[in-house]
Short mmCIF file of C-alpha atoms and ligand atoms in Angstrom, two decimals:
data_model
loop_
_atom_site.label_atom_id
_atom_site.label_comp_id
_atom_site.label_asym_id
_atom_site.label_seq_id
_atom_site.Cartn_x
_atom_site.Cartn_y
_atom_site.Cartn_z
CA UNK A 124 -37.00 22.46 -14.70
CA UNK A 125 -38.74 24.05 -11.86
CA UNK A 126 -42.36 23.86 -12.10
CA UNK A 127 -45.14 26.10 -11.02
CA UNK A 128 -47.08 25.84 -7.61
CA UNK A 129 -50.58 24.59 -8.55
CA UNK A 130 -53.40 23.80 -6.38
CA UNK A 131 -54.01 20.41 -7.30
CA UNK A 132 -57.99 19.99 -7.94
CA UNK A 133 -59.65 18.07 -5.39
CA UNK A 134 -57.17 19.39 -2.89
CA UNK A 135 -59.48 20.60 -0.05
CA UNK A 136 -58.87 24.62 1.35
CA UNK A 137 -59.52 23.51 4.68
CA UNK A 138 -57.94 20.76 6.83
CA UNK A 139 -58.41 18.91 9.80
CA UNK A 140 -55.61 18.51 12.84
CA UNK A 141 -55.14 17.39 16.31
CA UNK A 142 -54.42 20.38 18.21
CA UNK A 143 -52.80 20.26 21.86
CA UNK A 144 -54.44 23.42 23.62
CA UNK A 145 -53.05 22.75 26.96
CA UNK A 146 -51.26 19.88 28.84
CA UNK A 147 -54.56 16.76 29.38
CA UNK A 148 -56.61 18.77 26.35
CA UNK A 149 -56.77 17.47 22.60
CA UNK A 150 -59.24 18.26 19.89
CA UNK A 151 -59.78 18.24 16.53
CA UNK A 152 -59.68 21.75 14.65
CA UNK A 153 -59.90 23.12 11.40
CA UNK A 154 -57.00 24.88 9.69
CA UNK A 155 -56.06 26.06 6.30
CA UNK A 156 -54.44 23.50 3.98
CA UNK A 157 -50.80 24.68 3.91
CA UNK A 158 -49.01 25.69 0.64
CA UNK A 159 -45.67 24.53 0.06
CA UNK A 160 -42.82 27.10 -0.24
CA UNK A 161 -40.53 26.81 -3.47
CA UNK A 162 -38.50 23.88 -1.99
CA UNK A 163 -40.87 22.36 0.20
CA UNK A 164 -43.54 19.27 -0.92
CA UNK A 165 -47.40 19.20 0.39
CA UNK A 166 -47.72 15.05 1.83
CA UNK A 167 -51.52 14.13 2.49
CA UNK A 168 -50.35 12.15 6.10
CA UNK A 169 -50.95 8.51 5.94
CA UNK A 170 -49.54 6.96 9.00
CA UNK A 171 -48.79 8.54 12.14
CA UNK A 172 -46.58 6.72 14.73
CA UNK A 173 -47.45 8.51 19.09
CA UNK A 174 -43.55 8.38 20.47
CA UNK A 175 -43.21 9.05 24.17
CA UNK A 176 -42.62 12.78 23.56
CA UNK A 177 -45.90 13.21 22.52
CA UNK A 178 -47.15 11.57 25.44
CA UNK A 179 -45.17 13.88 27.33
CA UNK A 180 -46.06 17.19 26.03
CA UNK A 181 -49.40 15.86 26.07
CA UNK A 182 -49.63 15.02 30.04
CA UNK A 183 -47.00 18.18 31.04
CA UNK A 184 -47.27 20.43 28.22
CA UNK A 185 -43.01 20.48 28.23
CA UNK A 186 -39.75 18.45 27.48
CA UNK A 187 -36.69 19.62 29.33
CA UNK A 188 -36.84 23.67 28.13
CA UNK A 189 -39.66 22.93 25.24
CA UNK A 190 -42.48 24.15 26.88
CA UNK A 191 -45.84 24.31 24.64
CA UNK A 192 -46.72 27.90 25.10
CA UNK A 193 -49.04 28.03 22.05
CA UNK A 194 -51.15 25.64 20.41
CA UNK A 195 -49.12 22.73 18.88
CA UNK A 196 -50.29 19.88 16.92
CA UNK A 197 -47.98 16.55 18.01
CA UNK A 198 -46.74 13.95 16.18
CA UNK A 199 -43.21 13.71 14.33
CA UNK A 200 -43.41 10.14 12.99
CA UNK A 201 -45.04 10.11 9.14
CA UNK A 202 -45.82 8.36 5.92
CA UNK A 203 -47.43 9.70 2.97
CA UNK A 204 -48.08 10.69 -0.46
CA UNK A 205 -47.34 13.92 -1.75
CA UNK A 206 -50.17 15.67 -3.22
CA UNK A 207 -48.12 19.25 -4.44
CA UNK A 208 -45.29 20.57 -5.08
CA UNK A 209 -43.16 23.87 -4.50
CA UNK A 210 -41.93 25.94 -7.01
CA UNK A 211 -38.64 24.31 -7.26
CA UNK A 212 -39.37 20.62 -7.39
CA UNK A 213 -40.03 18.44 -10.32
CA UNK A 214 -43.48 18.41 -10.86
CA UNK A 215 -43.29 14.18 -11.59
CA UNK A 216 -42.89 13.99 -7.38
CA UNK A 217 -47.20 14.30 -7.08
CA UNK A 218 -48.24 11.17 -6.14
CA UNK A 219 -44.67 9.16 -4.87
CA UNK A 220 -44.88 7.73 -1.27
CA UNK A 221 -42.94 9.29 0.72
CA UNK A 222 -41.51 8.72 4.34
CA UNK A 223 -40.84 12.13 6.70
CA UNK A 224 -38.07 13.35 7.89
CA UNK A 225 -39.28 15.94 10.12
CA UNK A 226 -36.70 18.24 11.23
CA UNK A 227 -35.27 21.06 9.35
CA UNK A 228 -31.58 22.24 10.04
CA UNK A 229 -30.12 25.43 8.81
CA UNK A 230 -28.24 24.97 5.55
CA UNK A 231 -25.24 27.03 6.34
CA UNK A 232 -24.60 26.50 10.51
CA UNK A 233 -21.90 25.05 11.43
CA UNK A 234 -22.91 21.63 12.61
CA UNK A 235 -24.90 21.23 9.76
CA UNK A 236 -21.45 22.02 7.50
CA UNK A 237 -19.81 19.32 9.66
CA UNK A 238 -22.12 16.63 8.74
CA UNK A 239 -24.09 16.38 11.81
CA UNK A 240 -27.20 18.72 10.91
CA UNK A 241 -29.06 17.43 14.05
CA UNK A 242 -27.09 19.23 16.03
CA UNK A 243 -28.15 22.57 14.52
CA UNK A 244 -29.17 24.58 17.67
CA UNK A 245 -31.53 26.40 15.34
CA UNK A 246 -33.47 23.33 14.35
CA UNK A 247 -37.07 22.87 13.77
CA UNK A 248 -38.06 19.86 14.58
CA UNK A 249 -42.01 18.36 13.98
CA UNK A 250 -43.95 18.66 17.34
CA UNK A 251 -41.20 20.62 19.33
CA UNK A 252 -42.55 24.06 20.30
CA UNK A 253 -43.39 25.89 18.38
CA UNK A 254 -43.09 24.02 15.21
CA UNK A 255 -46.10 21.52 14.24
CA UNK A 256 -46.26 18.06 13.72
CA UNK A 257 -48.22 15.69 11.71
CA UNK A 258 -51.84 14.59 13.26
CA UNK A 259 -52.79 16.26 10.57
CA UNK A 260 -54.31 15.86 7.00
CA UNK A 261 -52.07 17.45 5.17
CA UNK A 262 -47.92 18.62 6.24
CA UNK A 263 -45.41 20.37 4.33
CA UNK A 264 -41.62 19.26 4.58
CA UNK A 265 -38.69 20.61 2.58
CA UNK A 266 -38.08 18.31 -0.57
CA UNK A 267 -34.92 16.37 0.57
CA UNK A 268 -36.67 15.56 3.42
CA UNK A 269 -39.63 13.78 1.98
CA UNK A 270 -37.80 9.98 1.04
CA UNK A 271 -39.35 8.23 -1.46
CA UNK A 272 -40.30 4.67 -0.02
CA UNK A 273 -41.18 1.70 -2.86
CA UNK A 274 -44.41 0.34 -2.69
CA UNK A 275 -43.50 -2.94 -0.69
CA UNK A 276 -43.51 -0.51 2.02
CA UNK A 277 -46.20 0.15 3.84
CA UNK A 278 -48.37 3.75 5.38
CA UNK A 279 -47.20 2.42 9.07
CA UNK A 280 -43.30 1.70 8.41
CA UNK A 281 -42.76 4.35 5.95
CA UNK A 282 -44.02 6.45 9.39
CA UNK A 283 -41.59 4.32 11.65
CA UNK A 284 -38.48 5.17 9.86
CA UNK A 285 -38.16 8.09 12.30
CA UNK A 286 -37.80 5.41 15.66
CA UNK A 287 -35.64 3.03 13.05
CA UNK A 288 -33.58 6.09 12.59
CA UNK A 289 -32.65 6.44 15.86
CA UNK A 290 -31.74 3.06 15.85
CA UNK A 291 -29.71 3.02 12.91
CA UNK A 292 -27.68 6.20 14.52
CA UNK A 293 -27.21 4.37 17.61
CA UNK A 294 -25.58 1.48 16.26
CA UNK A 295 -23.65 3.34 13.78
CA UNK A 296 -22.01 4.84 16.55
CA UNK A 297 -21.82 1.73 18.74
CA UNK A 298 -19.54 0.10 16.31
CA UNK A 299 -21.57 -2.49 15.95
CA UNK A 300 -20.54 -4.92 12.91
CA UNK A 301 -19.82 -8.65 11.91
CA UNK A 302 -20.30 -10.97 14.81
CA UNK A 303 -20.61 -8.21 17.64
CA UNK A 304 -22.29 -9.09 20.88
CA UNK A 305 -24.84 -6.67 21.89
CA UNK A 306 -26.74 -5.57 25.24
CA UNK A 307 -29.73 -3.15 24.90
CA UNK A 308 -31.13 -1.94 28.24
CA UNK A 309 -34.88 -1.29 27.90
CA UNK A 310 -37.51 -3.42 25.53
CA UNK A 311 -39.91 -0.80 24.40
CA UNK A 312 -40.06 0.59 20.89
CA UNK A 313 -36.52 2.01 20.73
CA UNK A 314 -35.00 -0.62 22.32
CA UNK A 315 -36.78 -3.48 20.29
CA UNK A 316 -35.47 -1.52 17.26
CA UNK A 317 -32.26 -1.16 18.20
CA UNK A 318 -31.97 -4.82 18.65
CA UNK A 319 -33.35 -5.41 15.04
CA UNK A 320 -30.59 -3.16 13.97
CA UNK A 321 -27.95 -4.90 15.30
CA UNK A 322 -29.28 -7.89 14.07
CA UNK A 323 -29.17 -6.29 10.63
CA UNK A 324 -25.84 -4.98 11.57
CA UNK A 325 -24.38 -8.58 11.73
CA UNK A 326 -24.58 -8.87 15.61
CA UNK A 327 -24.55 -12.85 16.73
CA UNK A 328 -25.56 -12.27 20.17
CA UNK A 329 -28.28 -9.40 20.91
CA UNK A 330 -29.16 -9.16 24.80
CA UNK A 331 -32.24 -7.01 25.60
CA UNK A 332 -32.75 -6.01 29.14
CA UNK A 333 -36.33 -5.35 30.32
CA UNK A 334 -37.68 -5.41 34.16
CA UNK A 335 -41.36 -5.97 32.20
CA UNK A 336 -41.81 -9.75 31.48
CA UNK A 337 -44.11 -8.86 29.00
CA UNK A 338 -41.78 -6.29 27.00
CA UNK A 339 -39.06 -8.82 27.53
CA UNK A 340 -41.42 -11.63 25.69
CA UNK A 341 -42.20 -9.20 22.64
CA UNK A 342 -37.89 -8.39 22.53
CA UNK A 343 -37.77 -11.70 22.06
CA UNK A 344 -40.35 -12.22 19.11
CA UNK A 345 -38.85 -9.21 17.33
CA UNK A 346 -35.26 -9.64 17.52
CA UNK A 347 -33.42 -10.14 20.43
CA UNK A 348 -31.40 -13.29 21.06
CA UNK A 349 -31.79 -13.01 24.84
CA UNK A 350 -34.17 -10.87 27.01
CA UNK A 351 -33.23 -10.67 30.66
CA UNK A 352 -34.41 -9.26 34.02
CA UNK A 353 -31.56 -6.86 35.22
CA UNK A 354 -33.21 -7.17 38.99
CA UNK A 355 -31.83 -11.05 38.77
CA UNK A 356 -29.99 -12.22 35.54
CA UNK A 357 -25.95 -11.51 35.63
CA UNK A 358 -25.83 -8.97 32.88
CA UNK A 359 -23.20 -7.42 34.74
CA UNK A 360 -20.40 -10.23 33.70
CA UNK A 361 -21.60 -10.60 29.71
CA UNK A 362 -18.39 -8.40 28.50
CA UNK A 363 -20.18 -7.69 25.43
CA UNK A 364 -18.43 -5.17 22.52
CA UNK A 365 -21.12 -2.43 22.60
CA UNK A 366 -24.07 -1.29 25.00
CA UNK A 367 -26.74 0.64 23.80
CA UNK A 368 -28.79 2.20 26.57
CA UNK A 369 -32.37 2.82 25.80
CA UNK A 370 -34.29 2.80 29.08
CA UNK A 371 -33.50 6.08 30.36
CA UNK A 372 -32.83 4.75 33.72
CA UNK A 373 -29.76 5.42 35.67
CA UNK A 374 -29.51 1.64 36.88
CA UNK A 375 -29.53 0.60 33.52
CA UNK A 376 -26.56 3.03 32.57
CA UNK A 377 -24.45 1.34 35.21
CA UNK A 378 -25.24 -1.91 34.32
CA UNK A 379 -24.68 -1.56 31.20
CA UNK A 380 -21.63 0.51 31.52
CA UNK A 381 -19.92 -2.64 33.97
CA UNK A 382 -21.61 -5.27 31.19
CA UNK A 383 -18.85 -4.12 28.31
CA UNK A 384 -15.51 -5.50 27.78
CA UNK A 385 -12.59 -3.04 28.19
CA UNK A 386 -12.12 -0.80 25.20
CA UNK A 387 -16.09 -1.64 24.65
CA UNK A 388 -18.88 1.40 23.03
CA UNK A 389 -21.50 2.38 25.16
CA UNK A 390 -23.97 4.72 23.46
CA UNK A 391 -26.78 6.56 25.75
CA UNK A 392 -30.44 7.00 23.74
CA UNK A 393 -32.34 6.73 26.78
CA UNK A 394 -33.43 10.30 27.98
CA UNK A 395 -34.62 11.04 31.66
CA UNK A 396 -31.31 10.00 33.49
CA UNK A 397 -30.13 13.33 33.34
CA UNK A 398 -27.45 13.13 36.46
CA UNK A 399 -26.51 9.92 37.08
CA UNK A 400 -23.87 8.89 38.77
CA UNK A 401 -21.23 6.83 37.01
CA UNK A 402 -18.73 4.42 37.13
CA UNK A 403 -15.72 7.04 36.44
CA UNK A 404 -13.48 4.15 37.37
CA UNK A 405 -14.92 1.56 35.29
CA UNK A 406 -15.31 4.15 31.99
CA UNK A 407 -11.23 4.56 32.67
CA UNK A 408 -10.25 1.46 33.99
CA UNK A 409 -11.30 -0.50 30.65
CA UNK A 410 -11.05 3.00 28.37
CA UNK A 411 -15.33 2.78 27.59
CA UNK A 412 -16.06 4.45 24.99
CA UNK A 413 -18.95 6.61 25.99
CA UNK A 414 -21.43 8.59 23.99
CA UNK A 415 -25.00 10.12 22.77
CA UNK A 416 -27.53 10.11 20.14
CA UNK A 417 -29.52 13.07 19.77
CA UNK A 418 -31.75 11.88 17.08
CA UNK A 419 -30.41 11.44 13.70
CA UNK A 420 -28.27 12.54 10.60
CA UNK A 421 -28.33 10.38 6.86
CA UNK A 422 -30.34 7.64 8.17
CA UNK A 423 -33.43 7.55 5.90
CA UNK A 424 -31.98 5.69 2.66
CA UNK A 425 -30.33 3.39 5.18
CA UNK A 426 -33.23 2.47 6.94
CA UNK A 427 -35.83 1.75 3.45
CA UNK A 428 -33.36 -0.30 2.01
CA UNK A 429 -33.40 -2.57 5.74
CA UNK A 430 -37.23 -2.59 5.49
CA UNK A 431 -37.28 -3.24 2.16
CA UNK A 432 -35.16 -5.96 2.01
CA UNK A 433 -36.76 -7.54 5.23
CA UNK A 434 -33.59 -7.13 7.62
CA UNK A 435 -36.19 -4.71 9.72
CA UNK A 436 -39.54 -5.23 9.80
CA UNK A 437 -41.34 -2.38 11.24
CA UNK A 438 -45.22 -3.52 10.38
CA UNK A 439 -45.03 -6.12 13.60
CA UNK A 440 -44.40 -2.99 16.30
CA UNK A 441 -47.91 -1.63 15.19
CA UNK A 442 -49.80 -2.72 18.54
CA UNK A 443 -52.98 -0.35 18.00
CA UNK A 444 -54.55 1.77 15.44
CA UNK A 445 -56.74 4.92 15.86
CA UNK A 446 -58.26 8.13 14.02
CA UNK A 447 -57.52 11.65 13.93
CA UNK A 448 -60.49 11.99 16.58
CA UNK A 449 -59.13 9.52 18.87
CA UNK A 450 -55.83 11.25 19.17
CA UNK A 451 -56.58 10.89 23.25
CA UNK A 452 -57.35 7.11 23.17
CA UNK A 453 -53.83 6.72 20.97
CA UNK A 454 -51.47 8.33 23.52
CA UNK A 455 -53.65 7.03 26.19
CA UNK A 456 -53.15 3.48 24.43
CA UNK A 457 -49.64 4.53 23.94
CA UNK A 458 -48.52 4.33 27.60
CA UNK A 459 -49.86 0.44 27.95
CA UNK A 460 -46.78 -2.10 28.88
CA UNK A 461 -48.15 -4.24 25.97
CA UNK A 462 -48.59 -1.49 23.21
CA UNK A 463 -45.13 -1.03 21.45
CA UNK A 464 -46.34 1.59 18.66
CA UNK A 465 -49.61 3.08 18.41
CA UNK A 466 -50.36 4.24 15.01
CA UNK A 467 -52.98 7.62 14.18
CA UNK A 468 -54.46 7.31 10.70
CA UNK A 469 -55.33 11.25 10.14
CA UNK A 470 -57.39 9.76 6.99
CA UNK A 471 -59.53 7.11 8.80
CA UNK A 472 -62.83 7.42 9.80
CA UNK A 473 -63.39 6.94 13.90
CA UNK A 474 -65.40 3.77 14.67
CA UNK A 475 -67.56 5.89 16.85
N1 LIG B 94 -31.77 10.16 22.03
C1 LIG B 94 -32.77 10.25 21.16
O1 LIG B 94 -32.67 10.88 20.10
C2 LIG B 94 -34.03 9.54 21.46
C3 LIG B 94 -35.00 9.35 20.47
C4 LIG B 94 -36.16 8.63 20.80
C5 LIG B 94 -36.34 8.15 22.09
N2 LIG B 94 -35.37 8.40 23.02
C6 LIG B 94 -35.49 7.88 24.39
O2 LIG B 94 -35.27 6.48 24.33
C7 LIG B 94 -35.87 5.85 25.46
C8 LIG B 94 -36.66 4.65 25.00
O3 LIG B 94 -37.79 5.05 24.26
P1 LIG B 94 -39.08 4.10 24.23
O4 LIG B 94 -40.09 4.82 23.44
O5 LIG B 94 -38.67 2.73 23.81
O6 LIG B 94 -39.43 4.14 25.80
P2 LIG B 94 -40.32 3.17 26.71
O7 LIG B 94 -40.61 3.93 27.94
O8 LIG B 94 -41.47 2.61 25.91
O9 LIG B 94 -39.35 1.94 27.05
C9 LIG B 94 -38.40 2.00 28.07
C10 LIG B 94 -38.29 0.60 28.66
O10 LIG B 94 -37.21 0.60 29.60
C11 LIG B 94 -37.57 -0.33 30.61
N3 LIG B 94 -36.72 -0.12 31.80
C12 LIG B 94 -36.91 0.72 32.85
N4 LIG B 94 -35.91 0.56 33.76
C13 LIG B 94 -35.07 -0.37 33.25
C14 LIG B 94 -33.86 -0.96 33.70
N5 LIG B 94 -33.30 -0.61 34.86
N6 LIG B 94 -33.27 -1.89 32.91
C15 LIG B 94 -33.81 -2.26 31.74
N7 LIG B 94 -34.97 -1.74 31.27
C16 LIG B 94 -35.59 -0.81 32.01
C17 LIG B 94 -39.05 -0.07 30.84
O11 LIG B 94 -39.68 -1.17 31.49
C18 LIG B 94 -39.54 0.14 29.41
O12 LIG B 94 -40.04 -1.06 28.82
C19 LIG B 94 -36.70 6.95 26.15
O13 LIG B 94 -35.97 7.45 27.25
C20 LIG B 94 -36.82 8.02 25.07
O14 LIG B 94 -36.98 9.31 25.62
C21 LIG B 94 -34.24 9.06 22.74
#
């Protein structure tokens, strides 16, 4: 039974929202309160996680060809409640706590058919020009998309499910199982997730590469078996089953790339490193297994159930914690060796 689209009382006309205006400029404006479509859900935005990209757009106003030609409100990494409904979902969803999934693929494209809808070249994707994202009161996000998290489960990781996402993606398709032995180049959030997915995965031996001392030290608190310096440790000779690259820096490709046993999975997260050269002789001499991860497809139920259960625990990345109106001090804050996720609370109140 569908149900009809109601404007919850209480629920305000006007909302506020972190607006990027041009590349160094954030402010807080007001906009209307959306209105769900038929299939889509209202979620009053709990936690907010900054990633790099919004750092990005925020000091160059483009990724790659995404260029912010309009004003775009950043953010892509949420937790929530929903507060309404759309026309075509069950009315009992007001109130559940959800977690964001915040891209939406075409139904009917042909990468979406084939099971990998994040490859839809039509996508909308939160805070990728010119679609939105959520440092903002209120977003709207098709049904499906809005995964119910239990209440063990808090504002901040229900948010971070995005980042454990990618993780969960990348080790899917690093093969990583029972007793595998693990390098991860690069110790920031990514990589530090990564490692607490193969962990979860049933890797014995997780190495985490870092050239920061300090990112190594937190690696090690939060998962990794081993942290190294790849300027001076012999990561080169560990032969381990599957690499996951999450730097972004050529060196780290290579090393990683000459770190795997023959017939071993390297899989590339890292983005930056966009010509590299490699090892073609290495990649055929041991028959590497080499590929990407472009975000994510069927990771969310995956990734509650490992925060749930305690195999992941997303609340220790949270390094700093900031209001709607601080947007600037977040992704300034973001950028800080020792901050591994920076959290915007769109309903807190600034300290100032
Ligand atoms: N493919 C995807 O879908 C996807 C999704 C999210 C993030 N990413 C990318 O993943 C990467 C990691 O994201 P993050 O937020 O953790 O980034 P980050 O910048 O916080 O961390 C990168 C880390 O790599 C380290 N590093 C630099 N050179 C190194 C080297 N030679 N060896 C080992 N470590 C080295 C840095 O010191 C830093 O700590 C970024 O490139 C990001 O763009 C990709």
């Amino acid at each position: 039974m569908s149900s009809p689209v109601t404007r919850p009382s209480g629920l305000p006309k006007q909302m506020r929202a972190s607006v990027l205006s041009a590349p160094g400029s954030v402010s807080v404006e007001s906009r209307p309160t959306p209105s769900p479509a038929a299939d889509e859900v209202l979620v009053r935005v709990g936690s907010v996680g900054v990633c790099g990209s919004d750092v990005h757009y925020y000091q160059h106003g483009r990724i790659g060809d995404f260029v912010v030609e309009s004003p775009l409100v950043l953010g892509h990494e949420a937790g929530g409640a929903i507060v309404q409904v759309g026309s075509a979902v069950e009315a009992s969803r007001v109130g559940e706590r959800v977690s964001i999934e915040p891209q939406r693929p075409r139904g009917d494209s042909a990468e979406t058919l084939a099971g990998h809808y994040n490859l839809d070249p039509a996508m909308e994707f939160y805070a990728t020009p010119p679609i939105d994202g959520a440092f903002a009161e209120y977003v709207l996000i098709q049904s499906h998309f809005a995964h119910r998290v239990p209440d063990s489960v808090s504002n901040d990781a229900a948010a971070l499910m995005e980042p454990l996402s990618v993780g969960i993606h990348a080790a899917r398709k690093a093969g990583i199982t029972a007793g595998s032995r693990v390098l991860i180049t690069g110790a920031g959030p990514i990589g530090v997730i990564c490692a607490q997915v193969a962990r979860a995965f049933g890797a014995l031996e997780v190495v985490v590469s870092d050239l920061s001392e300090v990112r190594r030290a937190q690696a090690l608190r939060l998962g990794a078996t081993q942290a190294l310096d790849p300027r001076v440790d012999p990561i080169e000779s560990l032969g381990v089953d599957a690499f996951i690259e999450a730097s972004g820096a050529a060196p780290a490709i290579r090393q990683g790339l000459a770190a795997l046993r023959p017939a071993g999975t390297a899989v590339l997260v890292g983005m930056g490193a966009d010509d590299p050269a490699l090892p073609v002789h290495l990649i055929q001499n041991k028959e590497l297994l080499v590929t990407g991860v472009f975000r994510y497809t069927n990771t969310w139920p995956l990734a509650i159930a490992l925060v749930e259960s305690g195999a992941v625990d997303l609340d220790s990345l949270v390094t700093g914690r900031f209001a709607l109106d601080e947007v600037e001090a977040a992704l300034s804050e973001s950028t800080r060796e020792s901050s591994l996720k920076t959290i915007v609370e769109p309903g807190r109140l600034s300290d100032s």
